[in-house]
CSV table of C-alpha atoms in Angstrom, one decimal:
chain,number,residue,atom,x,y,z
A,1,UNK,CA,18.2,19.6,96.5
A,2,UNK,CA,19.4,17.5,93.8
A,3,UNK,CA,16.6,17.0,92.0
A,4,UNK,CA,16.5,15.2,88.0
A,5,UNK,CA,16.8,17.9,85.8
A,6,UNK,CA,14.2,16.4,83.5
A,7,UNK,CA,11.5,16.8,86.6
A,8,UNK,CA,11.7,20.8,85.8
A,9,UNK,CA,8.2,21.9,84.3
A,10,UNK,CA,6.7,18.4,84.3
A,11,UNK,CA,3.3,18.2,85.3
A,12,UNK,CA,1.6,15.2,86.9
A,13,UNK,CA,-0.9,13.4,85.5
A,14,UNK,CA,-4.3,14.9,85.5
A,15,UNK,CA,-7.6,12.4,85.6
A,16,UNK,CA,-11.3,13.4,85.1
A,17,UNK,CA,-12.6,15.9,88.1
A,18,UNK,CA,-14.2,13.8,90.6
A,19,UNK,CA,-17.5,13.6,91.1
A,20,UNK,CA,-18.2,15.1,94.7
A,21,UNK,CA,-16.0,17.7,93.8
A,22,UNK,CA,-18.1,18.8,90.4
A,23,UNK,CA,-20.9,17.7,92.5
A,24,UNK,CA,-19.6,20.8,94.8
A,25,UNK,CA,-18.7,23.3,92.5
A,26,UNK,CA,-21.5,23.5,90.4
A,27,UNK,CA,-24.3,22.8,93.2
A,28,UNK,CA,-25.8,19.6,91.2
A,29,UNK,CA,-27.2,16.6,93.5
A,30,UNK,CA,-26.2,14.3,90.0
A,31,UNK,CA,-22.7,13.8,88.1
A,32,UNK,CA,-22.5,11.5,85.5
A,33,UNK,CA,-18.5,10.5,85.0
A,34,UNK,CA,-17.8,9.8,81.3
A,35,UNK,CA,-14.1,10.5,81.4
A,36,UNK,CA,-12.0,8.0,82.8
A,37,UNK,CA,-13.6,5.0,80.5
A,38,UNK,CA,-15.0,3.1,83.7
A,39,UNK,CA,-17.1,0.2,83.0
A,40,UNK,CA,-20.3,2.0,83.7
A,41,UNK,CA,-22.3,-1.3,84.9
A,42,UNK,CA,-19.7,-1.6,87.6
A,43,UNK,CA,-18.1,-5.3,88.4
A,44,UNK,CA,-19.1,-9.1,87.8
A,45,UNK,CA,-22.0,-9.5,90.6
A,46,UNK,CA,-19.7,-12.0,91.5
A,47,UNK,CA,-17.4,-9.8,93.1
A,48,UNK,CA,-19.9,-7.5,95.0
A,49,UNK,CA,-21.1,-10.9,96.7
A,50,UNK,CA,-17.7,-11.5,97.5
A,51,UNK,CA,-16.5,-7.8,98.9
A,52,UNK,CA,-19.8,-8.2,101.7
A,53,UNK,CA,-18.8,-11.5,103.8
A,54,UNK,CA,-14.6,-10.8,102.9
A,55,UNK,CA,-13.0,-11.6,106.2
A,56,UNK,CA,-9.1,-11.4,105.0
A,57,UNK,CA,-6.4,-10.1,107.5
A,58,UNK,CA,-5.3,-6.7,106.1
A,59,UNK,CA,-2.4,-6.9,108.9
A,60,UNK,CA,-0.9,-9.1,106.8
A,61,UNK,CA,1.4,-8.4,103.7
A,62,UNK,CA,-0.3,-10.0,100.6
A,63,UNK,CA,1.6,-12.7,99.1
A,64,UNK,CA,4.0,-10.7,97.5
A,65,UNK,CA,4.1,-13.1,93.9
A,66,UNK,CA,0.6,-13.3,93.4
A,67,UNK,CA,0.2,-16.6,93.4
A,68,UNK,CA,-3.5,-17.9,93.2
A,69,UNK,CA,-4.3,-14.7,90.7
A,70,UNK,CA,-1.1,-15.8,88.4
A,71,UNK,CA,-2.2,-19.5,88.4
A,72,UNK,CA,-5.9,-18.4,87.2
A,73,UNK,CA,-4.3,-16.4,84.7
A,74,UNK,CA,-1.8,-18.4,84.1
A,75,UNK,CA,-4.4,-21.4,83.2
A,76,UNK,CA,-7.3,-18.8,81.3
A,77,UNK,CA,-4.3,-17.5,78.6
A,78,UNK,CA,-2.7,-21.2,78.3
A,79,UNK,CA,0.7,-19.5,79.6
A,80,UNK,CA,3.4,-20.3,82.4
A,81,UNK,CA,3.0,-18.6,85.2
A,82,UNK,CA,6.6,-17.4,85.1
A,83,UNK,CA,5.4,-15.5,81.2
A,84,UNK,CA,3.3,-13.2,83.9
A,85,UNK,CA,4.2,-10.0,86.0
A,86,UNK,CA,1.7,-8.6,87.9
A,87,UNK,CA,1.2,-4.5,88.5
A,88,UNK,CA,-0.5,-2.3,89.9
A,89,UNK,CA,-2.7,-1.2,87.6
A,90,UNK,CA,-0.8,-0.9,83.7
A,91,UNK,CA,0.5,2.3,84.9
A,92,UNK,CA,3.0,0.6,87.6
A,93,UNK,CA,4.0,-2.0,84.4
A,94,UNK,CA,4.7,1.2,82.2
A,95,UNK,CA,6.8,2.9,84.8
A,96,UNK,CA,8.7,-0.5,85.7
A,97,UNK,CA,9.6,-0.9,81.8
A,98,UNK,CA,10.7,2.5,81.6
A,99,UNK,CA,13.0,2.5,84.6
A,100,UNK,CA,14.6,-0.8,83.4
A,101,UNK,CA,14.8,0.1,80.0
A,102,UNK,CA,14.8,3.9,79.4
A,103,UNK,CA,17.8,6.5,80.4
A,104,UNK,CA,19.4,9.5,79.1
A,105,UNK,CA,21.2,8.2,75.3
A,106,UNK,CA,18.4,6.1,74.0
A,107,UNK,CA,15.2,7.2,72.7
A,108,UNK,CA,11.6,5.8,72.9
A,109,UNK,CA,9.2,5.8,70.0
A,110,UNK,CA,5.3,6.1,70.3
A,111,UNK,CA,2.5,7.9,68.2
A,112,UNK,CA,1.6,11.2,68.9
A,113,UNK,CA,-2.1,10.8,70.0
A,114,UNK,CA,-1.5,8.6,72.6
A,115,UNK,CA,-1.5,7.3,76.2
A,116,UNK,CA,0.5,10.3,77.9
A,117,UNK,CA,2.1,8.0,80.7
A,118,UNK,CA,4.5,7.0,78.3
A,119,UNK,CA,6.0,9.8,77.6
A,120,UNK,CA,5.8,10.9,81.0
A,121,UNK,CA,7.8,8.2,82.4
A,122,UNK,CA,10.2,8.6,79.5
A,123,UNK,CA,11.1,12.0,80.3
A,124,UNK,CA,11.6,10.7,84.2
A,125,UNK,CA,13.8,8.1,82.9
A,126,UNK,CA,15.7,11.5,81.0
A,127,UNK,CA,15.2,9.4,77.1
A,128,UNK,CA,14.4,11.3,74.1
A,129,UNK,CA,11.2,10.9,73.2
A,130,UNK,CA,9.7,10.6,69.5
A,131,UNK,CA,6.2,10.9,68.8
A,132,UNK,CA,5.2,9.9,65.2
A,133,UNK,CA,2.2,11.5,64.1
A,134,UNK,CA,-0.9,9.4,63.7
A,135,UNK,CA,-3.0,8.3,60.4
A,136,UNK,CA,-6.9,9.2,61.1
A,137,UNK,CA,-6.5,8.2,64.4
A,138,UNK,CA,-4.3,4.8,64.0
A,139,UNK,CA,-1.0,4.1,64.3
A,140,UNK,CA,1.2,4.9,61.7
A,141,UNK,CA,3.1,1.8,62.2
A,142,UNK,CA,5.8,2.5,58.5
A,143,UNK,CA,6.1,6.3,60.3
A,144,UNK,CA,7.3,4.3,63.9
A,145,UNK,CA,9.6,1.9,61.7
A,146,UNK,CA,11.4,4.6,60.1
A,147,UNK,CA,12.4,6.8,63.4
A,148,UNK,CA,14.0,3.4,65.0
A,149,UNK,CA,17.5,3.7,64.7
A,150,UNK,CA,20.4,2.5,67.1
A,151,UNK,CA,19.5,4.0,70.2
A,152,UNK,CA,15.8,3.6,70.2
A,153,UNK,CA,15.0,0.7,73.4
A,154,UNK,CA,11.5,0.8,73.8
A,155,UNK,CA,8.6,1.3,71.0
A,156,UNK,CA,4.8,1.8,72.5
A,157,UNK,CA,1.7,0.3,70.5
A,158,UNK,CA,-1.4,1.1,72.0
A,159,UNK,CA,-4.2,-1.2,70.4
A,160,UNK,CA,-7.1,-0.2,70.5
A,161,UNK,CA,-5.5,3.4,70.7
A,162,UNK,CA,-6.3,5.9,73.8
A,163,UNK,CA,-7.9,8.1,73.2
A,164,UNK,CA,-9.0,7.7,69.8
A,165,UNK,CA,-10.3,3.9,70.5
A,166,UNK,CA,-9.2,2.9,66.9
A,167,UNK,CA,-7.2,-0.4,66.6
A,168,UNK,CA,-4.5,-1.5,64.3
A,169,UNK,CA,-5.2,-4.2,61.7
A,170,UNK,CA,-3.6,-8.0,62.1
A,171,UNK,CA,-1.7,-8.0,58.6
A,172,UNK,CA,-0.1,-4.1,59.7
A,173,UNK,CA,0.6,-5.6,63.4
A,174,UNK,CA,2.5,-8.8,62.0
A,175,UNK,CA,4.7,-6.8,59.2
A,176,UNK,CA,5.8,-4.4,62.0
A,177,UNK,CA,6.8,-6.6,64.4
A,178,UNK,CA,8.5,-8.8,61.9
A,179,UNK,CA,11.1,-5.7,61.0
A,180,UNK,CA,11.6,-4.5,64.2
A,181,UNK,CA,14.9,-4.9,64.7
A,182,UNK,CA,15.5,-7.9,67.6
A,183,UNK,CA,17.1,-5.4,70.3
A,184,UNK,CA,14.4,-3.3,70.9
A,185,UNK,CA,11.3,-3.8,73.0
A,186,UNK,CA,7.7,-3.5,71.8
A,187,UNK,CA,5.1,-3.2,74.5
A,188,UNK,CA,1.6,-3.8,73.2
A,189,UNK,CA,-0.6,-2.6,75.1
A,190,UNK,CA,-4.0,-3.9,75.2
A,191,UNK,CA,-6.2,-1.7,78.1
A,192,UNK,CA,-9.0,-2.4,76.1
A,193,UNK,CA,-8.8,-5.5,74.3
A,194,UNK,CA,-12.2,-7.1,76.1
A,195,UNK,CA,-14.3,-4.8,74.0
A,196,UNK,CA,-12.7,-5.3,70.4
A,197,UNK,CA,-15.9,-6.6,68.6
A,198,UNK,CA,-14.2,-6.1,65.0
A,199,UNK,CA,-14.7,-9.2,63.0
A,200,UNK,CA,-11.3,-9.1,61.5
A,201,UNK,CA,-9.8,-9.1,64.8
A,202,UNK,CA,-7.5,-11.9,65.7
A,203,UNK,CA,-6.0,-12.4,68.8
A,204,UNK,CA,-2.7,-11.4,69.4
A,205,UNK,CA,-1.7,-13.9,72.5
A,206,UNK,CA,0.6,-15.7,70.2
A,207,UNK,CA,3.1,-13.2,69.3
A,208,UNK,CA,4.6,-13.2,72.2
A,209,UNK,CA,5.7,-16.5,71.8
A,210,UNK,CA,7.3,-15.6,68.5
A,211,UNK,CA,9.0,-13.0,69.7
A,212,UNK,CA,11.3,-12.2,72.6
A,213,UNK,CA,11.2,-8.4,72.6
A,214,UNK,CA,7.3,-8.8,73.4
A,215,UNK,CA,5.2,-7.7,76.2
A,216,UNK,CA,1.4,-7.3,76.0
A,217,UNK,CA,-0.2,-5.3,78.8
A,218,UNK,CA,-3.7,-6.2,79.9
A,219,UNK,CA,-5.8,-4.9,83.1
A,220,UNK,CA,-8.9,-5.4,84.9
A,221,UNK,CA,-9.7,-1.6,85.2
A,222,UNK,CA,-11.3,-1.3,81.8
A,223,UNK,CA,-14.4,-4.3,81.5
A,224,UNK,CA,-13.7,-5.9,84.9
A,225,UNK,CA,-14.9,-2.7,86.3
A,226,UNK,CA,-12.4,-2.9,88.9
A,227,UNK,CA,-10.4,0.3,88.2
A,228,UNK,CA,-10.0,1.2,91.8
A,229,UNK,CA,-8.4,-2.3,92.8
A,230,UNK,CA,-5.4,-1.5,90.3
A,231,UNK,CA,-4.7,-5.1,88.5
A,232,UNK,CA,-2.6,-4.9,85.1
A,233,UNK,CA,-0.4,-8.1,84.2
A,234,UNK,CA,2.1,-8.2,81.6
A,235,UNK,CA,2.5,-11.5,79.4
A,236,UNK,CA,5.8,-12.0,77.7
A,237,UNK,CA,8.7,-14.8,77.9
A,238,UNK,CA,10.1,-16.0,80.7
A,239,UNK,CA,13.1,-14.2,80.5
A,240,UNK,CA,12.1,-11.1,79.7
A,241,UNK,CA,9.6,-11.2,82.5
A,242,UNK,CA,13.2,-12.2,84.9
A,243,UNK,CA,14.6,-8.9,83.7
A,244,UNK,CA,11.7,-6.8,84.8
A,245,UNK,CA,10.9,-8.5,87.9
A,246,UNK,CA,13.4,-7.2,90.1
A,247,UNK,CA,12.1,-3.6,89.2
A,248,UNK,CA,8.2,-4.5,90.8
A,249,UNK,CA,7.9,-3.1,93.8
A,250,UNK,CA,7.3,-6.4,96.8
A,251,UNK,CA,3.4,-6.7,98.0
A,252,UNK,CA,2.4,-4.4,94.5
A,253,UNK,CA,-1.1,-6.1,95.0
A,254,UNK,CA,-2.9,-6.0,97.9
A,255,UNK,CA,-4.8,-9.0,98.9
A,256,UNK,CA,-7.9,-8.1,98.3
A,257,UNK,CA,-7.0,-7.1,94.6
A,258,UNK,CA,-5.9,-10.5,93.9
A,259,UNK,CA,-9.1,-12.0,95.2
A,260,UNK,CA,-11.2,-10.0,93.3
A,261,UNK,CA,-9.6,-10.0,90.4
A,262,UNK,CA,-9.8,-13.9,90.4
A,263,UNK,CA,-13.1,-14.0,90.6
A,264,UNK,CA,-13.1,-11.1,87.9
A,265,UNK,CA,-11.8,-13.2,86.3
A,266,UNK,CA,-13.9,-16.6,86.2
A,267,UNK,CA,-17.2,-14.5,85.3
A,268,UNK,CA,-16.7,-14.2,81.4
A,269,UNK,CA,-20.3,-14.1,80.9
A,270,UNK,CA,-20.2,-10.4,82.9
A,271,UNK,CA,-17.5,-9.9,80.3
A,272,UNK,CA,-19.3,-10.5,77.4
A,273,UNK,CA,-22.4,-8.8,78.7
A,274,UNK,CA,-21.0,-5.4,79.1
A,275,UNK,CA,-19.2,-5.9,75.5
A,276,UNK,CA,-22.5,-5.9,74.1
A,277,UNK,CA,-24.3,-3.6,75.7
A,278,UNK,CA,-21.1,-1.2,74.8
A,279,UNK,CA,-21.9,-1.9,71.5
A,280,UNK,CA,-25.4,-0.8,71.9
A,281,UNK,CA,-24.3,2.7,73.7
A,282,UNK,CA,-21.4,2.6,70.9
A,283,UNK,CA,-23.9,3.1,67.9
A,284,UNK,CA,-25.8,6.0,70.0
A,285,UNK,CA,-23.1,8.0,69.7
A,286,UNK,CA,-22.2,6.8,66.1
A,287,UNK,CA,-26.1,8.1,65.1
A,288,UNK,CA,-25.5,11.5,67.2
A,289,UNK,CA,-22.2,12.3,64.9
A,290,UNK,CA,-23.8,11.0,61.8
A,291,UNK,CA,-26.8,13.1,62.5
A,292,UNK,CA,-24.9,16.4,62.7
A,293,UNK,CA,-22.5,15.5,60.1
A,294,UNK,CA,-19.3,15.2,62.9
A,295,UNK,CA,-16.2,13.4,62.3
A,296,UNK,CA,-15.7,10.3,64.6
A,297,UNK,CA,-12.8,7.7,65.0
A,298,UNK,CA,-14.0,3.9,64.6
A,299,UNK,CA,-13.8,2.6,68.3
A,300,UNK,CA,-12.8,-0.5,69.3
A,301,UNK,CA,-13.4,0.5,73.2
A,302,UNK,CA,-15.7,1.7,75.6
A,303,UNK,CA,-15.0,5.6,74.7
A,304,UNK,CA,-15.8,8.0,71.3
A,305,UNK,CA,-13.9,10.8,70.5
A,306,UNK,CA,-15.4,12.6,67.9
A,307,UNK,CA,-15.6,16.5,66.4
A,308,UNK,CA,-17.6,18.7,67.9
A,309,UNK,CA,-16.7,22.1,66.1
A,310,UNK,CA,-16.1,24.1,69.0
A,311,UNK,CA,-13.7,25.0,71.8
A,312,UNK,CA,-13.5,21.4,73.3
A,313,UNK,CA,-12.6,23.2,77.1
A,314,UNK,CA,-15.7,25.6,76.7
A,315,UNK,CA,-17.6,22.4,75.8
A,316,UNK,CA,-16.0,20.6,78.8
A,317,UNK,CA,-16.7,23.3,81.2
A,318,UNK,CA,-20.3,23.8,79.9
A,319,UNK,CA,-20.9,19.8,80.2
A,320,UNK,CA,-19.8,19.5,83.7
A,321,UNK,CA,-22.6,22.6,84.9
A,322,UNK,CA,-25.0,20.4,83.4
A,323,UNK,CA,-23.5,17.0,85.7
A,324,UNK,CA,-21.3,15.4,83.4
A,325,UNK,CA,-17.7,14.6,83.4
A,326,UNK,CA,-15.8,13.9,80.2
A,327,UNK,CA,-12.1,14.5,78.8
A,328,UNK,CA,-11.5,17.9,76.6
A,329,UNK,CA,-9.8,16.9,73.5
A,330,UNK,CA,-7.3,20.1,74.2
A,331,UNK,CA,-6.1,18.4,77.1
A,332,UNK,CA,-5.5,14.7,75.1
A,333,UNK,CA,-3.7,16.4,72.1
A,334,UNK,CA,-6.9,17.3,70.2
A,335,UNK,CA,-8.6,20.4,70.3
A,336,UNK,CA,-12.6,20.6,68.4
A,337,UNK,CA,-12.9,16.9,70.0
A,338,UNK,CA,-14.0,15.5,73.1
A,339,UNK,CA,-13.3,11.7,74.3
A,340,UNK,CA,-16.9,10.5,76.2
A,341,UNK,CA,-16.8,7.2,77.7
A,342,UNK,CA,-19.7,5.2,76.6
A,343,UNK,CA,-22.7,5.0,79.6
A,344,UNK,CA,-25.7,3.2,80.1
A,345,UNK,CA,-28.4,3.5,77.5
A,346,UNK,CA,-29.9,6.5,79.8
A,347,UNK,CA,-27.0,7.7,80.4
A,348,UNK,CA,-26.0,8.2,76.8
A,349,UNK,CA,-29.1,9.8,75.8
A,350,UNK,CA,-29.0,12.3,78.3
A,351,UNK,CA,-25.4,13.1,77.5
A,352,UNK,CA,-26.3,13.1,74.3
A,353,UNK,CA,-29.2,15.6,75.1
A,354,UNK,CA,-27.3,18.0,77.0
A,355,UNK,CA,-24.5,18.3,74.7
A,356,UNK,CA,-26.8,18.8,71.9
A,357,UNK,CA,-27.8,22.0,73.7
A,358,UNK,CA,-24.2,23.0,74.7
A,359,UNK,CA,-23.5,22.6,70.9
A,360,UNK,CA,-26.6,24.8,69.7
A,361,UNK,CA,-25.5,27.3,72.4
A,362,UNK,CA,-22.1,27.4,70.9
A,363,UNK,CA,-23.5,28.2,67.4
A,364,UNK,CA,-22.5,25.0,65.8
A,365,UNK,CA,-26.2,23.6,65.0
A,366,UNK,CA,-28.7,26.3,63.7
């Protein structure tokens, strides 16, 4: 068959082990998941109240444009509704830019530490791909400037950064977007803007209205707690939003996706509950590294990654025996870390607990 010839010793994407199947392997009756940064405190109550007296027809096609989800989000962001594409999940938005927008002759630039899937859909696409190391953690956004040339279409800007949660500042934002040249796109991508709690944070709705090689990406998989429901949106002009458009897939959101996601939505209070309690579960871990004298990156999310001073897929490995789930840094692009997404208050301190064993085991604490 006639396959790409970029498709050759790719690998799909690998999440976090489910639970049943850890649950399985290791004989436990408990697995705590702390690797796919879930919202640990689940949904707005809202929607659970909702999902129990649901009577839509699922013989039906959903409405294919989205239109009572894109009015609501539409009228929360103070944007047309035709500024909006709808995905399934971010993912679906990163592959639809990268199929109209990458292709063998042009390059894509990114950092190095980064969300894999867009280098993954890059190579699909058969673009070169150039990864600019990182600066503790951040973007180096001078380092992305420089490899731009003439045949770079698309530049990637995760903020905060997955997977090591750190965000770029306004003032470096602003001077980067100002010198990148007009013809090629810049997707910020904001998973987990809903849990940015940095004081000198300032919104960054309105530079997409200043400039037309824009899109910011946004989801309800992250502090909605609706990962399973796959909901991203894109925000960007009008006609950059009629160029990617034709490249969505028809009925990308099922029907019940759009409901809940509305009424996601309209419960900002559930919103700014779980951002605080993250903060709470945020400064656990901060104390644990602190502690132990381990190096952490600054998180603006709902995940840590921090040092551990070991093999991070013995740690892994020894973690999931003891019921819990989390990403290996050696499989993210840093080995001696681990990314743990942040739990419940309980949850956290038995993490905690555990891996402070794992750790002594390993000979890192005396």
């Amino acid at each position: 068959m006639k396959w790409k010839q970029q498709l050759f010793d790719m690998k799909a994407y690998k999440p976090g082990k489910p639970i049943d199947e850890v649950k399985k392997e290791f004989g436990l009756d408990e697995v705590v998941k702390l690797a796919s940064n879930e919202n640990p405190f689940g949904s707005s109550p809202r929607v659970k109240a909702f999902l129990q007296s649901d009577k839509s027809n699922h013989a039906i096609y959903p409405d294919g444009y989205a239109q009572n989800l894109r009015t609501d989000l539409a009228n929360f962001y103070g944007v047309a509704e035709n500024e909006l594409i709808l995905g399934n999940g971010s993912d679906d938005l990163i592959a639809i830019i990268t199929r109209a927008l990458l292709y063998p002759g042009v390059n894509t630039v990114m950092a190095d530490l980064s969300f894999s899937q867009y280098w993954h859909n890059a190579e699909i696409e058969g673009a070169e791909v150039r990864k600019i190391p990182m600066k503790e953690g951040v973007h180096d956004l001078d380092a992305m400037l420089e490899a731009i040339d003439d045949q770079t279409s698309v530049v990637w800007v995760c903020n905060p950064n997955n997977p090591t949660g750190t965000l770029v500042s306004d003032e470096a934002l602003s001077a980067f977007l100002a010198k990148v040249p007009s013809d090629v796109f810049v997707v910020l991508d904001e998973a987990y803007i809903e849990y940015v709690n940095d004081p000198s944070y300032k919104d960054t709705l309105h530079y997409f209205r200043d400039y037309n090689n824009l899109i910011l990406l946004r989801t309800f998989s992250k502090a909605y707690g609706l990962a399973s429901f796959r909901v991203g949106y894109g925000i960007a002009q009008a006609e950059v939003i009629a160029k990617l458009d034709p490249v969505r897939a028809p009925f990308n959101n099922t029907i019940l996706s759009q409901k809940v996601a509305q009424i996601a939505l309209a419960d900002q209070d559930f919103i700014a509950s779980c951002r605080e309690q993250n903060e709470k579960g945020k400064k656990q871990y901060e104390a644990f590294c602190e502690k132990h004298g381990l190096k952490y990156f600054p998180s603006q999310t709902n995940f840590v990654m921090f040092e551990i001073k070991a093999d991070s897929e013995v740690v892994f490995k020894e973690l999931m025996k003891r019921g819990f789930i989390i990403r290996s840094g050696a499989a993210l692009g840093l080995d001696g870390y681990i990314r743990v997404t942040i739990g419940t208050d309980a949850q956290n301190a038995k993490f905690l607990q555990q891996l402070e064993e794992v750790l002594t085991e390993q000979g890192v604490f005396a």
